[in-house]
XYZ file of C-alpha atoms in Angstrom:
577
model
C 9.167 -3.041 -21.585
C 10.810 -6.452 -21.794
C 10.948 -9.038 -19.037
C 14.117 -9.353 -16.985
C 13.986 -13.145 -17.253
C 14.328 -13.296 -13.453
C 12.107 -15.629 -11.475
C 12.104 -16.887 -7.938
C 13.622 -20.310 -7.436
C 10.557 -22.571 -7.258
C 9.372 -25.969 -8.524
C 7.640 -26.117 -11.902
C 3.849 -25.694 -11.673
C 2.092 -28.985 -11.043
C -1.421 -27.803 -11.929
C -3.027 -24.962 -13.874
C -6.286 -23.014 -14.158
C -7.389 -21.082 -17.265
C -9.167 -17.738 -16.890
C -9.777 -14.402 -18.576
C -8.381 -12.461 -15.621
C -6.619 -13.358 -12.385
C -6.822 -10.924 -9.487
C -4.056 -11.242 -6.898
C -5.246 -9.928 -3.537
C -8.537 -9.772 -1.670
C -8.735 -6.289 -0.177
C -11.068 -3.548 -1.344
C -9.152 -3.150 -4.635
C -8.860 -6.832 -5.499
C -12.415 -7.867 -4.664
C -13.910 -4.804 -6.356
C -11.937 -5.595 -9.518
C -13.044 -9.225 -9.353
C -16.718 -8.360 -8.895
C -16.695 -5.894 -11.791
C -14.817 -8.304 -14.080
C -17.231 -11.128 -13.256
C -20.194 -8.818 -13.872
C -18.758 -8.102 -17.330
C -18.823 -11.816 -18.115
C -15.121 -12.502 -17.657
C -13.898 -15.780 -16.174
C -12.312 -14.417 -13.014
C -10.050 -16.098 -10.481
C -9.059 -14.461 -7.175
C -5.767 -15.551 -5.622
C -5.075 -14.405 -2.066
C -2.211 -15.019 0.326
C -4.307 -15.873 3.380
C -8.073 -16.059 3.780
C -10.266 -13.773 1.689
C -10.716 -11.335 4.579
C -7.161 -11.351 5.940
C -5.590 -8.462 4.011
C -4.910 -4.867 5.016
C -8.422 -3.622 4.226
C -10.010 -5.173 7.286
C -7.513 -3.365 9.537
C -8.548 0.071 8.211
C -10.170 1.917 11.109
C -10.838 5.487 10.087
C -12.985 5.289 6.983
C -13.296 6.162 3.323
C -13.077 9.744 2.078
C -15.476 11.145 -0.535
C -17.379 14.381 -1.133
C -20.693 13.043 0.147
C -21.593 15.703 2.706
C -23.694 18.828 2.325
C -21.580 21.703 1.023
C -18.621 19.493 0.171
C -17.427 19.182 -3.424
C -14.951 17.046 -5.378
C -12.961 20.236 -5.994
C -12.467 20.776 -2.256
C -11.443 17.127 -1.843
C -9.015 17.581 -4.737
C -7.457 20.654 -3.120
C -6.880 18.848 0.196
C -5.348 15.858 -1.619
C -2.978 18.035 -3.639
C -1.793 19.865 -0.521
C -1.076 16.587 1.275
C 0.770 15.215 -1.769
C 3.354 18.032 -1.525
C 3.615 18.867 -5.212
C 3.898 15.344 -6.611
C 0.278 14.291 -7.126
C -0.867 13.691 -10.674
C -3.723 16.202 -10.757
C -5.695 14.274 -13.373
C -5.414 11.077 -11.334
C -6.672 12.938 -8.268
C -9.513 14.483 -10.261
C -10.585 10.993 -11.355
C -10.485 9.875 -7.719
C -12.580 12.686 -6.289
C -15.142 12.916 -9.110
C -15.749 9.171 -9.497
C -15.362 8.508 -5.767
C -18.839 9.442 -4.473
C -20.638 7.147 -6.921
C -18.090 4.384 -6.257
C -18.931 4.596 -2.539
C -22.633 4.440 -3.363
C -22.020 1.297 -5.426
C -20.112 -0.148 -2.477
C -23.147 0.533 -0.285
C -25.357 -1.120 -2.920
C -23.061 -4.141 -2.763
C -23.930 -4.497 0.914
C -21.567 -2.342 2.987
C -23.305 -0.661 5.921
C -21.885 2.687 7.061
C -22.707 4.511 10.279
C -25.572 6.964 9.997
C -26.255 10.246 11.734
C -29.341 10.884 13.836
C -30.890 12.579 10.780
C -30.532 9.356 8.791
C -27.733 10.268 6.368
C -24.128 9.099 6.493
C -22.267 10.072 9.669
C -19.170 11.865 8.374
C -16.060 12.757 10.359
C -12.785 14.615 9.768
C -9.234 13.361 9.646
C -5.825 14.955 9.151
C -5.498 17.229 6.110
C -9.247 17.418 5.433
C -10.990 20.766 5.753
C -14.413 19.113 5.642
C -16.177 16.236 7.358
C -16.051 13.726 4.493
C -14.946 10.441 6.091
C -17.641 7.760 6.034
C -17.087 5.075 8.679
C -18.619 1.807 9.852
C -18.888 0.167 13.253
C -17.377 3.295 14.773
C -13.766 2.404 13.986
C -14.183 -0.854 12.038
C -14.709 0.497 8.524
C -12.292 -1.841 6.796
C -13.776 -4.890 8.482
C -17.264 -3.951 7.260
C -16.094 -3.252 3.695
C -14.205 -6.547 3.663
C -17.259 -8.411 4.975
C -19.542 -6.966 2.308
C -17.170 -7.642 -0.574
C -16.276 -11.165 0.570
C -19.973 -12.017 0.866
C -20.621 -10.598 -2.622
C -17.734 -12.583 -4.138
C -18.998 -15.794 -2.551
C -22.585 -15.077 -3.569
C -21.496 -14.589 -7.184
C -19.572 -17.869 -7.127
C -16.286 -16.297 -8.202
C -13.488 -18.857 -8.142
C -10.991 -18.213 -5.345
C -7.670 -19.747 -4.372
C -6.895 -18.914 -0.744
C -3.649 -19.362 1.226
C -1.718 -18.877 -1.992
C 1.484 -16.844 -2.290
C 1.925 -15.446 -5.794
C 5.424 -16.094 -7.127
C 6.014 -14.681 -10.610
C 4.335 -13.301 -13.693
C 4.072 -15.604 -16.684
C 4.646 -14.072 -20.104
C 4.309 -15.298 -23.675
C 6.814 -15.111 -26.525
C 5.800 -11.499 -27.218
C 6.391 -10.396 -23.636
C 2.699 -10.056 -22.831
C 1.116 -11.223 -19.624
C 0.157 -14.897 -19.603
C -0.832 -15.401 -15.954
C 0.978 -16.093 -12.685
C 2.639 -18.889 -10.784
C 1.649 -19.385 -7.172
C 2.210 -21.659 -4.208
C -0.790 -22.906 -2.262
C -0.113 -23.490 1.422
C -1.995 -26.352 3.023
C -4.627 -28.723 1.795
C -7.474 -27.992 -0.571
C -8.457 -28.318 -4.179
C -4.929 -27.274 -5.130
C -1.654 -27.755 -3.315
C 1.934 -26.749 -3.941
C 3.129 -24.691 -6.912
C 0.654 -24.160 -9.737
C -0.353 -21.549 -12.287
C -3.294 -19.486 -13.437
C -3.099 -18.859 -17.186
C -4.781 -15.586 -18.142
C -4.139 -12.670 -20.523
C -4.822 -10.115 -17.781
C -3.376 -10.032 -14.259
C -4.497 -7.503 -11.641
C -2.044 -6.966 -8.799
C -3.881 -5.902 -5.648
C -1.423 -7.357 -3.158
C -1.383 -4.457 -0.702
C 1.648 -2.946 0.957
C 5.136 -3.725 2.134
C 5.066 -2.528 5.741
C 6.811 -5.690 6.923
C 10.036 -4.295 5.469
C 10.254 -2.334 8.763
C 10.445 -3.711 12.306
C 7.289 -1.958 13.532
C 4.306 -1.483 11.241
C 0.536 -1.334 11.256
C 0.487 -3.802 8.340
C -0.429 -7.473 8.779
C 2.260 -10.145 8.508
C 1.298 -10.890 4.877
C 2.359 -7.391 3.685
C 5.801 -8.326 2.377
C 5.891 -6.406 -0.917
C 5.201 -9.471 -3.040
C 3.385 -7.540 -5.781
C 6.100 -4.908 -6.198
C 8.814 -7.572 -6.270
C 6.894 -9.646 -8.834
C 6.372 -6.581 -11.029
C 10.069 -5.675 -10.889
C 11.101 -9.190 -11.908
C 8.581 -8.985 -14.752
C 10.240 -5.815 -16.066
C 7.684 -3.290 -14.797
C 8.601 0.133 -13.488
C 7.973 1.210 -9.911
C 7.930 4.772 -8.693
C 7.940 6.901 -5.531
C 8.840 3.987 -3.257
C 10.777 6.361 -0.980
C 7.471 7.871 0.176
C 6.531 5.532 3.018
C 3.941 7.031 5.287
C 4.602 6.499 8.969
C 1.333 6.692 10.857
C 1.867 9.193 13.682
C -0.267 7.502 16.327
C 0.514 3.818 16.713
C 0.149 2.272 20.168
C 3.635 2.193 21.694
C 4.331 -1.290 23.053
C 7.970 -0.805 23.998
C 11.262 -0.074 22.209
C 11.782 -3.707 21.195
C 8.281 -4.340 19.826
C 8.344 -5.839 16.327
C 5.767 -6.885 13.758
C 2.214 -5.583 13.454
C 1.378 -2.895 16.018
C -2.113 -1.636 16.984
C -3.185 1.513 15.181
C -4.873 4.416 16.939
C -6.919 5.876 14.117
C -6.578 9.439 12.948
C -10.323 9.676 13.495
C -9.604 9.844 17.242
C -7.835 13.146 16.597
C -10.627 14.053 14.173
C -13.072 13.833 17.057
C -10.925 16.085 19.248
C -8.119 14.104 20.904
C -4.912 16.036 21.662
C -1.259 15.115 21.229
C 0.703 15.951 24.369
C 4.118 15.289 25.851
C 4.762 13.860 29.323
C 4.034 17.295 30.846
C 0.667 17.560 29.088
C 1.834 20.239 26.617
C 0.039 20.254 23.209
C 3.155 20.497 21.040
C 1.419 20.489 17.605
C -0.039 23.937 18.222
C 1.910 26.476 16.191
C 3.431 23.841 13.895
C 0.486 23.811 11.460
C -2.865 25.590 11.096
C -4.658 22.270 11.667
C -2.513 21.324 14.702
C -3.183 17.614 15.448
C -5.162 17.370 12.190
C -2.264 18.385 9.949
C -1.304 15.904 7.198
C 0.288 12.751 8.562
C 3.862 13.567 7.560
C 3.674 16.849 9.521
C 2.264 15.126 12.611
C 4.778 12.245 12.434
C 7.626 14.750 12.183
C 6.179 16.812 15.028
C 6.015 13.756 17.285
C 9.522 12.642 16.313
C 10.987 16.108 16.943
C 9.348 16.306 20.362
C 10.634 12.830 21.208
C 14.158 13.981 20.299
C 13.821 17.182 22.294
C 12.601 15.316 25.368
C 14.779 12.219 24.860
C 11.535 10.236 25.005
C 10.500 6.980 23.351
C 6.931 8.102 22.716
C 4.385 10.902 23.106
C 0.760 10.695 24.291
C -2.671 10.962 22.730
C -5.098 12.373 25.279
C -8.804 11.669 24.759
C -9.918 11.317 28.357
C -12.447 14.096 27.773
C -14.370 11.787 25.402
C -15.784 9.859 28.348
C -16.565 6.147 28.530
C -19.734 6.269 26.416
C -18.055 7.882 23.395
C -15.090 5.523 23.583
C -17.369 2.486 23.750
C -19.662 3.599 20.910
C -17.345 5.460 18.521
C -14.025 3.636 18.999
C -14.752 0.163 20.407
C -11.942 -1.569 18.482
C -9.266 0.874 19.645
C -10.605 0.827 23.198
C -10.370 -2.980 23.281
C -6.839 -2.967 21.813
C -5.617 -0.435 24.365
C -7.165 -2.283 27.279
C -5.702 -5.566 26.038
C -2.277 -3.937 26.518
C -3.054 -2.546 29.967
C -3.986 1.006 28.938
C -7.424 2.529 29.572
C -7.893 5.608 27.339
C -10.976 6.599 29.323
C -8.793 7.390 32.333
C -5.234 7.844 30.956
C -3.445 9.186 27.871
C -2.397 6.633 25.233
C 1.359 6.235 24.562
C 1.939 6.598 20.813
C 4.839 6.723 18.354
C 5.090 6.669 14.529
C 5.302 3.295 12.718
C 5.404 2.294 9.045
C 1.877 2.402 7.681
C 1.393 2.973 3.952
C 3.411 2.944 0.728
C 2.426 5.967 -1.347
C 4.504 4.640 -4.228
C 4.437 1.286 -5.984
C 4.039 -0.228 -9.435
C 3.624 2.646 -11.878
C 0.279 2.730 -13.697
C -1.715 4.956 -15.992
C -5.267 6.186 -15.421
C -6.638 2.737 -16.333
C -4.366 0.868 -13.936
C -2.117 -0.411 -16.739
C 1.548 -0.950 -15.927
C 4.489 -0.879 -18.331
C 4.021 -4.641 -18.950
C 1.148 -5.329 -21.389
C -1.698 -7.129 -19.662
C -0.408 -6.442 -16.134
C -2.519 -4.088 -14.021
C -2.113 -2.788 -10.464
C -4.455 -1.079 -8.014
C -4.624 -0.293 -4.329
C -1.530 0.103 -2.183
C 0.707 -1.926 -4.516
C 0.143 0.661 -7.273
C 1.430 4.153 -7.922
C -1.378 5.908 -9.780
C -0.085 9.378 -8.951
C -2.991 10.048 -6.581
C -0.978 10.210 -3.359
C 2.141 12.069 -4.460
C 4.641 12.419 -1.633
C 2.132 11.712 1.149
C -1.296 10.061 1.128
C -4.218 12.089 2.449
C -6.005 10.237 5.252
C -8.728 7.789 4.127
C -7.984 8.229 0.419
C -6.550 4.704 0.239
C -9.822 2.757 0.368
C -11.303 5.186 -2.159
C -8.349 4.806 -4.534
C -8.644 1.016 -4.404
C -12.353 1.266 -5.162
C -12.166 3.785 -8.026
C -9.148 2.389 -9.849
C -10.294 -1.216 -9.500
C -13.477 -0.246 -11.334
C -11.445 1.474 -14.068
C -9.238 -1.605 -14.473
C -12.255 -3.875 -14.829
C -13.727 -1.550 -17.445
C -10.479 -1.577 -19.418
C -10.128 -5.372 -19.325
C -13.778 -5.817 -20.326
C -13.380 -3.372 -23.223
C -10.282 -5.213 -24.451
C -12.011 -8.567 -24.178
C -15.082 -7.331 -26.057
C -12.886 -5.915 -28.817
C -11.128 -9.288 -29.201
C -7.742 -7.656 -28.568
C -4.954 -8.940 -26.338
C -7.323 -9.854 -23.478
C -9.570 -12.138 -25.527
C -7.308 -15.175 -25.578
C -5.743 -17.673 -23.216
C -2.017 -17.242 -23.863
C 0.652 -19.911 -23.958
C 3.299 -18.964 -21.377
C 6.992 -19.488 -21.870
C 8.187 -22.779 -20.340
C 9.383 -22.916 -16.741
C 13.163 -22.271 -16.554
C 15.270 -25.313 -15.803
C 17.633 -23.523 -13.411
C 16.856 -21.167 -10.525
C 17.030 -17.593 -11.771
C 16.979 -15.839 -8.418
C 18.711 -16.961 -5.217
C 16.547 -17.214 -2.115
C 17.454 -15.728 1.246
C 17.298 -17.770 4.446
C 14.195 -17.057 6.578
C 16.204 -15.324 9.326
C 17.107 -12.590 6.813
C 13.654 -11.092 7.332
C 14.508 -9.749 10.789
C 17.869 -8.518 9.535
C 16.254 -6.586 6.686
C 13.646 -5.072 9.002
C 16.280 -3.814 11.441
C 18.451 -2.427 8.643
C 15.496 -0.523 7.234
C 14.254 0.778 10.582
C 17.700 2.087 11.485
C 18.611 3.517 8.081
C 15.423 4.374 6.195
C 12.784 5.025 8.847
C 11.132 8.329 9.749
C 14.514 10.116 9.814
C 16.960 9.585 6.952
C 20.332 10.952 5.900
C 23.030 10.197 3.342
C 25.016 8.339 5.991
C 22.107 6.245 7.258
C 20.987 5.370 3.737
C 24.533 4.474 2.647
C 24.885 2.123 5.605
C 21.507 0.556 4.826
C 22.373 0.150 1.144
C 25.724 -1.467 1.964
C 24.176 -3.951 4.398
C 21.371 -4.841 1.980
C 23.893 -5.217 -0.836
C 25.881 -7.619 1.337
C 22.816 -9.821 1.816
C 22.129 -9.686 -1.922
C 25.738 -10.484 -2.886
C 26.037 -13.265 -0.336
C 23.015 -15.060 -1.799
C 24.219 -14.572 -5.379
C 27.698 -15.861 -4.651
C 26.383 -18.958 -2.914
C 24.283 -19.746 -5.964
C 27.074 -18.951 -8.426
C 29.874 -20.811 -6.633
C 28.139 -23.996 -5.542
C 24.664 -23.820 -7.050
C 23.109 -23.636 -3.605
C 20.255 -21.454 -2.502
C 17.874 -21.575 0.428
C 15.113 -24.142 0.168
C 12.051 -22.792 -1.679
C 9.223 -21.995 0.717
C 7.000 -19.196 1.943
C 9.581 -17.862 4.422
C 12.407 -17.746 1.885
C 10.240 -16.270 -0.887
C 8.962 -13.546 1.449
C 12.471 -12.690 2.692
C 13.687 -12.468 -0.905
C 10.788 -10.173 -1.852
C 11.476 -7.962 1.168
C 15.110 -7.574 0.154
C 14.049 -6.612 -3.366
C 11.696 -3.825 -2.249
C 14.107 -2.674 0.483
C 16.891 -2.161 -2.075
C 14.582 -0.107 -4.300
C 13.276 2.009 -1.422
C 16.764 2.826 -0.165
C 18.070 3.605 -3.673
C 15.218 6.043 -4.306
C 15.509 7.630 -0.850
C 19.242 8.128 -1.313
C 18.746 9.837 -4.668
C 16.037 12.239 -3.435
C 18.180 14.853 -1.698
C 15.407 16.925 -0.191
C 12.648 16.698 2.396
C 9.194 16.298 0.855
C 6.002 14.763 2.204
C 6.776 11.667 4.216
C 10.397 11.526 2.973
C 12.451 13.344 5.626
C 16.162 13.906 5.024
C 17.972 15.366 8.026
C 20.849 16.442 5.768
C 18.511 18.100 3.233
C 15.880 19.699 5.420
C 14.167 21.810 2.746
C 11.859 21.027 -0.127
C 13.545 21.635 -3.489
C 10.928 22.059 -6.214
C 13.410 23.175 -8.859
C 15.436 19.952 -8.692
C 13.152 17.368 -7.152
C 9.574 18.113 -8.167
C 9.696 14.947 -10.193
C 9.303 11.224 -9.659
C 11.990 8.603 -9.185
C 11.416 5.560 -11.368
C 13.186 2.243 -10.772
C 13.538 -0.884 -12.930
C 15.284 -4.162 -12.276
C 17.972 -5.027 -14.838
C 18.476 -8.620 -16.034
C 21.718 -8.755 -13.994
C 19.622 -7.869 -10.887
C 21.111 -4.378 -10.583
C 18.757 -1.409 -10.245
C 18.173 1.240 -12.914
C 17.191 4.385 -10.990
C 16.315 7.661 -12.696
C 14.166 10.746 -12.060
C 11.486 11.777 -14.538
C 12.110 14.901 -16.605
C 8.988 16.663 -15.297
C 6.442 16.221 -12.489
C 4.305 14.229 -14.956
C 4.708 10.497 -15.390
C 5.744 9.321 -18.853
C 3.104 7.164 -20.597
C 3.086 3.430 -19.919
C 3.308 2.998 -23.745
C -0.027 1.177 -24.046
C -2.304 2.307 -26.841
C -5.433 4.105 -25.627
C -8.378 1.865 -24.850
C -11.918 3.178 -24.431
C -13.231 2.474 -20.964
C -16.805 1.660 -20.144
C -18.361 3.665 -17.330
C -18.839 1.689 -14.102
C -22.270 0.090 -13.869
C -24.499 -0.158 -10.829
C -24.396 -3.604 -9.218
């Protein structure tokens, strides 16, 4: 795969760091990769957009899924994951996840993460949607992500791994052979580094999280603007399955005009016995699925949306009054505090909920070692598409995927470095282009993009809605290009304009893929194609960015991903830390 030659308009780097590997992102995937790379003796630099603990991981409430309970097996976990993925999971990728997952969780515990324990002294495990077993380990009741983030951040600091915080990654650097040579980044604020700089390294691990901010209402933090996917596209990498955006069914409803990050009401609340009801108290998920409220998330989100349409309502309710005050305070203290902060007391009243954008099941396409179609560029966590999630992620598999595949990436990089192959050198990147290669959008475009996407590519989609969204996004794209072409002007480089430009990039890809997939599958719901079509669409949609900034969109020939074209590399088994 060759680079597109497209880069964001930005000043030339004014400083540089040399490393063996640069990890972009500081969630469970990024910090795990960094710790394993450092343990293998690699000079490792972590670049993160905010503070080390400000990514999506710390917002994860429910927990981490693994076959750790008595009677549970990786095979049962695999079966539940395949069902949720609606025919598009890569079975081998899932098998890796569920078989390596239990030991990966144990290594996480050895790193310092403390999970809730049962009265008998073992891990306290709960259930969530799509799981037939209690296999969700949690911490602090409903603060699992915060505890995992705390443990990993402390480990990174204790090991003295070099970090660059408050740094927005801009573009991938490549050498004359098209191999990875590091990244450019912009550091916001004062510190050891400031302004645009570079980290020169033969291996780059993208762990930048999601792109939920492409929609008006999301559970994602403000930093989740699709930067990793946009960078990978500009670098010539392939992305896949971006149409499969999971809308979490139970997000606290704050009003029809609420925008930005919304409070999540974890699936674990339903796992402990909460009921979804309409305004009349009717449990409408009964009869829609054998697991009722604990059906996979796409089924529950659709069930809520249908009931809202039937009742001409803006939201439904989650009723957990029967928990009582003690259970709410001990098991779900974070959710209880969030609800009360917005004037709702779940101890005495049902919680108003509605679906909101939550998780990108697709992303930068990788193989089983996290390698993308660009040599030296890796991806893990939500930014990646490993094939694990298929058309719909199974609840609490995300933290596990970040953990398992980060370890596999570190093993692959370490093996390459030890063998003195492409990783064992500090490459010379191509010089910074003299002219801006990509026009920047004005900051106010962010809200425009979010509203376009919410209206046209949200929970409910159709050919008409997607065509309107594509036309409006194309207008924004063309407007920026013409301004640059006709008078050489583009918006001033800065965090707001770079983020808006990245959001437009991922929005265009998402809409193009959603328009091509003329069926309903997993969390992709087409009103005009209500049925699942395995004969035509049991395959993946792969997208590349052409040098002229147009999109190359095509389905795979089979349900299997084509290889990423890297030669096989032996991987070392993960080691206890």
